[in-house]
Tab-separated table of C-alpha atoms in Angstrom:
chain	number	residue	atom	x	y	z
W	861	UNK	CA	85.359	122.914	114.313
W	862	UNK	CA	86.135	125.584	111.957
W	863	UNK	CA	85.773	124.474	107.866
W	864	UNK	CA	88.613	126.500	106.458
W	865	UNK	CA	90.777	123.632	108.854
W	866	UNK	CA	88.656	120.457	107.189
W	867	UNK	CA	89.626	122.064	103.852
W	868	UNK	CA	93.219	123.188	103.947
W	869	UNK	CA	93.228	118.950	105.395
W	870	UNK	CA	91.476	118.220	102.175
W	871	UNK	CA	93.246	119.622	99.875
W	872	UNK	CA	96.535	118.616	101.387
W	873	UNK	CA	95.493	115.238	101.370
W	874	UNK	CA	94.338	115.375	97.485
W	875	UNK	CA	97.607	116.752	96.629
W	876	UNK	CA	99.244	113.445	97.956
W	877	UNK	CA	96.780	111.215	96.439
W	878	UNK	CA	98.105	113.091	93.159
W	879	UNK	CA	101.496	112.875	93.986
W	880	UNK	CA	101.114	109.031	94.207
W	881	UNK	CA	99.356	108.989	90.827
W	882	UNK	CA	102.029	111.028	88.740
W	883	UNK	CA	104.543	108.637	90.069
W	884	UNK	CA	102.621	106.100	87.963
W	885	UNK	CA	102.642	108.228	84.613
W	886	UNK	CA	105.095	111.432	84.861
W	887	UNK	CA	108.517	108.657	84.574
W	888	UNK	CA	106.792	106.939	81.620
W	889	UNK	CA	107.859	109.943	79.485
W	890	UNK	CA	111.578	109.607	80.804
W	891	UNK	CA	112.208	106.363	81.124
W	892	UNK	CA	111.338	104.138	78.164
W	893	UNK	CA	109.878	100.677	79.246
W	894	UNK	CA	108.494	101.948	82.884
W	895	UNK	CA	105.544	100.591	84.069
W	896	UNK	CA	104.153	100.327	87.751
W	897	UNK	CA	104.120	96.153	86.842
W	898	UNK	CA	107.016	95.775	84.349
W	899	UNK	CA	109.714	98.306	86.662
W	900	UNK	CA	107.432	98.084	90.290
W	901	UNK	CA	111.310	97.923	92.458
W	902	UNK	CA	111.759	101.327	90.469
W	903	UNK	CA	108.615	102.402	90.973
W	904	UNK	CA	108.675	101.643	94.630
W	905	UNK	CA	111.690	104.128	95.164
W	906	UNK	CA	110.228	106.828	92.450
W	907	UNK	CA	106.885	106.783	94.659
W	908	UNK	CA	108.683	106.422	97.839
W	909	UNK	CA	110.976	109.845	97.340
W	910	UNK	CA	108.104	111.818	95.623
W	911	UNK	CA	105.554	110.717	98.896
W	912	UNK	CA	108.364	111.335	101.593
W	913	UNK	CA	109.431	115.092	99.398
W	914	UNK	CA	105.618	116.291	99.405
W	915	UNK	CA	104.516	115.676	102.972
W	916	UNK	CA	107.923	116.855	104.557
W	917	UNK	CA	106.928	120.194	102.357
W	918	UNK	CA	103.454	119.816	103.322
W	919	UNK	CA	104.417	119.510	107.135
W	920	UNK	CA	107.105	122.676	107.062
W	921	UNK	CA	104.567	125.169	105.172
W	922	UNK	CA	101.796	124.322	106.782
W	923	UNK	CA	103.274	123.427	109.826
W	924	UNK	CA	100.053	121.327	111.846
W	925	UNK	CA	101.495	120.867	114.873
W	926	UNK	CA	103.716	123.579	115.224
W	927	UNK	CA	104.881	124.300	119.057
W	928	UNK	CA	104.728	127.939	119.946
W	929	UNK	CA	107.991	127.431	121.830
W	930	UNK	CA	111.061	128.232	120.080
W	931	UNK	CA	113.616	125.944	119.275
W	932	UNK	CA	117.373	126.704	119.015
W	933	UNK	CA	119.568	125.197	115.657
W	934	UNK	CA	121.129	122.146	117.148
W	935	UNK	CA	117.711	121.358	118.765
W	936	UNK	CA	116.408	120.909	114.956
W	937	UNK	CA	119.470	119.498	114.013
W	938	UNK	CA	119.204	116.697	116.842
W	939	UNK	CA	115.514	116.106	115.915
W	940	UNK	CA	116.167	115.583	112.100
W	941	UNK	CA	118.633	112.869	112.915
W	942	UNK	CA	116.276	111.207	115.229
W	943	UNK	CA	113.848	111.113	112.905
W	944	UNK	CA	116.119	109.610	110.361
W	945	UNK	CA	116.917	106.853	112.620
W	946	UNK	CA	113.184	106.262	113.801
W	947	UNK	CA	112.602	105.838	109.618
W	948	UNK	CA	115.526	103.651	109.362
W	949	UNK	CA	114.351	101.154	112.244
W	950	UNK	CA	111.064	100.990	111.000
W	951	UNK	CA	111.637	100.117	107.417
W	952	UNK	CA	114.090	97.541	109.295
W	953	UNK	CA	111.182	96.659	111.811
W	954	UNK	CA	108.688	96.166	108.444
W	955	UNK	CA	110.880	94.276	107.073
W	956	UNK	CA	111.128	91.844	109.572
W	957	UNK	CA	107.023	91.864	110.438
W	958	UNK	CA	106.690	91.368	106.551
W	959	UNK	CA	109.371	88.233	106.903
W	960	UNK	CA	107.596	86.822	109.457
W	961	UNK	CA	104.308	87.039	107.591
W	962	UNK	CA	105.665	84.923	105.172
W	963	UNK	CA	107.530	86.630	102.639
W	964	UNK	CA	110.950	85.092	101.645
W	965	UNK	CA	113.561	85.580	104.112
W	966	UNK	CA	117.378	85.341	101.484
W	967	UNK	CA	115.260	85.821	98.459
W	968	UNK	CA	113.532	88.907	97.149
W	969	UNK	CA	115.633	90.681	99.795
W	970	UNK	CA	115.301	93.854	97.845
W	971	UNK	CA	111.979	93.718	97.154
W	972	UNK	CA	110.929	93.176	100.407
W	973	UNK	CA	112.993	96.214	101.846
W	974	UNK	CA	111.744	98.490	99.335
W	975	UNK	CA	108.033	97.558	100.013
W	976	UNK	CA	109.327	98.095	103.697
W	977	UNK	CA	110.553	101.393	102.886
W	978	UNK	CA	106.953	102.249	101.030
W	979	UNK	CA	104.938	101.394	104.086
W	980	UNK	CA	107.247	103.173	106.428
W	981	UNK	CA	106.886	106.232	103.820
W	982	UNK	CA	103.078	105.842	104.211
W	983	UNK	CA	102.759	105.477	107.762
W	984	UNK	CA	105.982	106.617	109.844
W	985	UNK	CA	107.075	109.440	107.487
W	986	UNK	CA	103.632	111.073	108.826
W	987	UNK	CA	103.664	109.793	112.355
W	988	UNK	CA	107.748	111.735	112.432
W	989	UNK	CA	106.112	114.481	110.288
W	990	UNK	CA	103.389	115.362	112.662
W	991	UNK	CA	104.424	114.160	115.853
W	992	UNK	CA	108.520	114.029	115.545
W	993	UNK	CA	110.513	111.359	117.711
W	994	UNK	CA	108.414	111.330	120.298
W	995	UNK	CA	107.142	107.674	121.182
W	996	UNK	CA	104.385	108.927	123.971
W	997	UNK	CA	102.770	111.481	121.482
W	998	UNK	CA	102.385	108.414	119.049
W	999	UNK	CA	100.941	105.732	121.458
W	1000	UNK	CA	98.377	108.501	122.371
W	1001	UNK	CA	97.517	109.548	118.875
W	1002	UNK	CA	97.021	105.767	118.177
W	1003	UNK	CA	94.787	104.584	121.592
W	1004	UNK	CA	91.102	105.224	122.026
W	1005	UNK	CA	90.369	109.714	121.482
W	1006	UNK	CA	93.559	110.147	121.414
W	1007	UNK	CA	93.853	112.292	118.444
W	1008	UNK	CA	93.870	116.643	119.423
W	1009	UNK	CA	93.144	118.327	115.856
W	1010	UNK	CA	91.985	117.202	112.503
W	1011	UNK	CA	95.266	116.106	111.563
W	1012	UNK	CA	95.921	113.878	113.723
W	1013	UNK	CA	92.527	111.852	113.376
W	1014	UNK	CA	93.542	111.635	109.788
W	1015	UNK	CA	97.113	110.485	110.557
W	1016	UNK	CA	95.495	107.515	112.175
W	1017	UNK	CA	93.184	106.727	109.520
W	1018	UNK	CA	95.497	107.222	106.630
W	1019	UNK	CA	97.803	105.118	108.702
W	1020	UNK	CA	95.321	102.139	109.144
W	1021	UNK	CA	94.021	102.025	106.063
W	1022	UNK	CA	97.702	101.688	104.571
W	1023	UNK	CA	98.312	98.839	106.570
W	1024	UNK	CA	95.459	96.780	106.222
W	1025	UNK	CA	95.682	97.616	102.238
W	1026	UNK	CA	98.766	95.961	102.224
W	1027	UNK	CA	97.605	93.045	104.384
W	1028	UNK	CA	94.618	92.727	101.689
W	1029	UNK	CA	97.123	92.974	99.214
W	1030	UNK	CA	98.776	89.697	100.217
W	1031	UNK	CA	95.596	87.644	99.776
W	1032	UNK	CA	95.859	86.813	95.792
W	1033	UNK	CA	99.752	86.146	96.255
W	1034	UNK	CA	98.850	82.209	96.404
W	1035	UNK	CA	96.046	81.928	94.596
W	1036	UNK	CA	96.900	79.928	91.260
W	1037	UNK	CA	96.208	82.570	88.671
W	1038	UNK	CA	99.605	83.166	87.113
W	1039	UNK	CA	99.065	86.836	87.083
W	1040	UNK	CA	101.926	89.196	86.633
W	1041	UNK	CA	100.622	91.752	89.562
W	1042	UNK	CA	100.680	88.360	91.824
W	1043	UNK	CA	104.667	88.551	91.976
W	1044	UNK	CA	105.941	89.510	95.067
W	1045	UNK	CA	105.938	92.314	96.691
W	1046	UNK	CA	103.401	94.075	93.523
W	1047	UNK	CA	99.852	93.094	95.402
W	1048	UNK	CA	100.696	93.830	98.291
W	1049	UNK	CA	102.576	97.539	97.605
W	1050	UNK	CA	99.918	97.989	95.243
W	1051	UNK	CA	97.077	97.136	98.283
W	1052	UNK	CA	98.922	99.506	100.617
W	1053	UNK	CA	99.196	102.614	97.870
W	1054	UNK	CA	95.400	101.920	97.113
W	1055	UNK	CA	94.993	101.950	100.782
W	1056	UNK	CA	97.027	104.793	101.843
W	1057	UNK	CA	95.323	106.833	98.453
W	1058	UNK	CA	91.672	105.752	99.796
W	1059	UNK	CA	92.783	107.485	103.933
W	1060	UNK	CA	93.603	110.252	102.700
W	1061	UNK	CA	90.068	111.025	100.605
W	1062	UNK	CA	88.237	108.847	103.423
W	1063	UNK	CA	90.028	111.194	106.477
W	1064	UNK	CA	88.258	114.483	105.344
W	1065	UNK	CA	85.209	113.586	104.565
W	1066	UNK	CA	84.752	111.603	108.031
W	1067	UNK	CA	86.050	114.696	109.566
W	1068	UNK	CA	83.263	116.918	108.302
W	1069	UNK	CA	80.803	114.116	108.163
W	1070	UNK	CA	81.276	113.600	112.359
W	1071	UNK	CA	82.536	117.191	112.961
W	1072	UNK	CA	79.810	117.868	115.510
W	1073	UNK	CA	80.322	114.671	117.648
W	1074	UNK	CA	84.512	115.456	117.737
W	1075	UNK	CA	85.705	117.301	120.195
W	1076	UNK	CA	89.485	117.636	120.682
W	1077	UNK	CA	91.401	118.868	123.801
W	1078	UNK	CA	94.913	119.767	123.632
W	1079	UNK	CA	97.227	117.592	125.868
């Protein structure tokens, strides 16, 4: 596994965790009164578009997963607005998993879609990213040695560890501390950022820390 690969991964991935933290401090200086607590619903769509701009940019100049076949215009044009749909149902789909989980189902309606919309951003933003539309390439990226390059072993880590921050993130919602962060959906967004930010530095480094033992075979 060559090192130049691990490191163009790394520094990829450290540009996103940056991304995610100027979306915390660059609108302060723009927007008088924004905080990630006091504005989170604006902060969830600031840190939403910013996430989403970077790795679509990310994806087209370093193209990971390029295909050496050649595709004509309304090919790409066909595949964008697949993807858009795929991004659509899933914030839809997250929505109604978060529902079900508990949150409120007529109130907080748009604060439960826009945490939908951050964990789709974090998790099937990539998946359509690296993979595109195609529900077969994503089942075996996410089953047992599935994954075929570096990039796709860190799409499923990034992608776990976003998740299961935001299912930590739910666990101080009912605890009786009358904290601001506890107000829906600010834990658990906040989990999932902290989760997604800790993939992508955790992705790398267990690349080149198990480099010798992985072994990828294009499929």
């Amino acid at each position: 596994m060559k090192e130049a690969g691990i490191r163009r991964l790394l520094a990829a991935n450290l540009l996103c965790v940056f991304s995610v933290i100027l979306t915390a401090v660059v609108p302060a200086f723009f927007w008088e009164g924004f905080t990630v607590l006091g504005t989170h619903l604006t902060w969830l769509c600031v840190c939403s578009v910013c996430v989403s701009t970077l790795n679509i940019t990310l994806h087209l100049v370093l193209k990971p997963n390029q295909s050496p076949k050649r595709s004509s215009f309304a090919y790409k044009i066909s595949r964008f607005l697949k993807c858009c749909m795929y991004f659509f149902m899933s914030c839809i789909l997250f929505h109604a998993i978060i529902v079900l989980y508990g949150a409120p189902l007529i109130e907080s309606v748009t604060e439960t879609f826009l945490f939908a919309v951050l964990l789709s951003t974090f998790t099937t933003l990539q998946c359509l990213c690296m993979l595109g539309p195609n529900i077969q390439a994503w089942i075996r990226v996410f089953s047992k040695n599935g994954a075929t390059s570096i990039w796709e072993s860190s799409l499923q880590i990034t992608t776990m560890c976003s998740i299961l921050g935001a299912w930590f993130g739910a666990f101080p919602i009912p605890l009786d501390w009358d904290r601001p962060w506890q107000v829906w959906p600010i834990s658990c967004s906040l989990g999932a950022t902290f989760g997604y930010m800790a993939g992508l530095v955790i992705a790398p480094l267990w690349i080149h820390w198990n480099r010798k033992q992985l072994t990828y075979k294009s499929r």
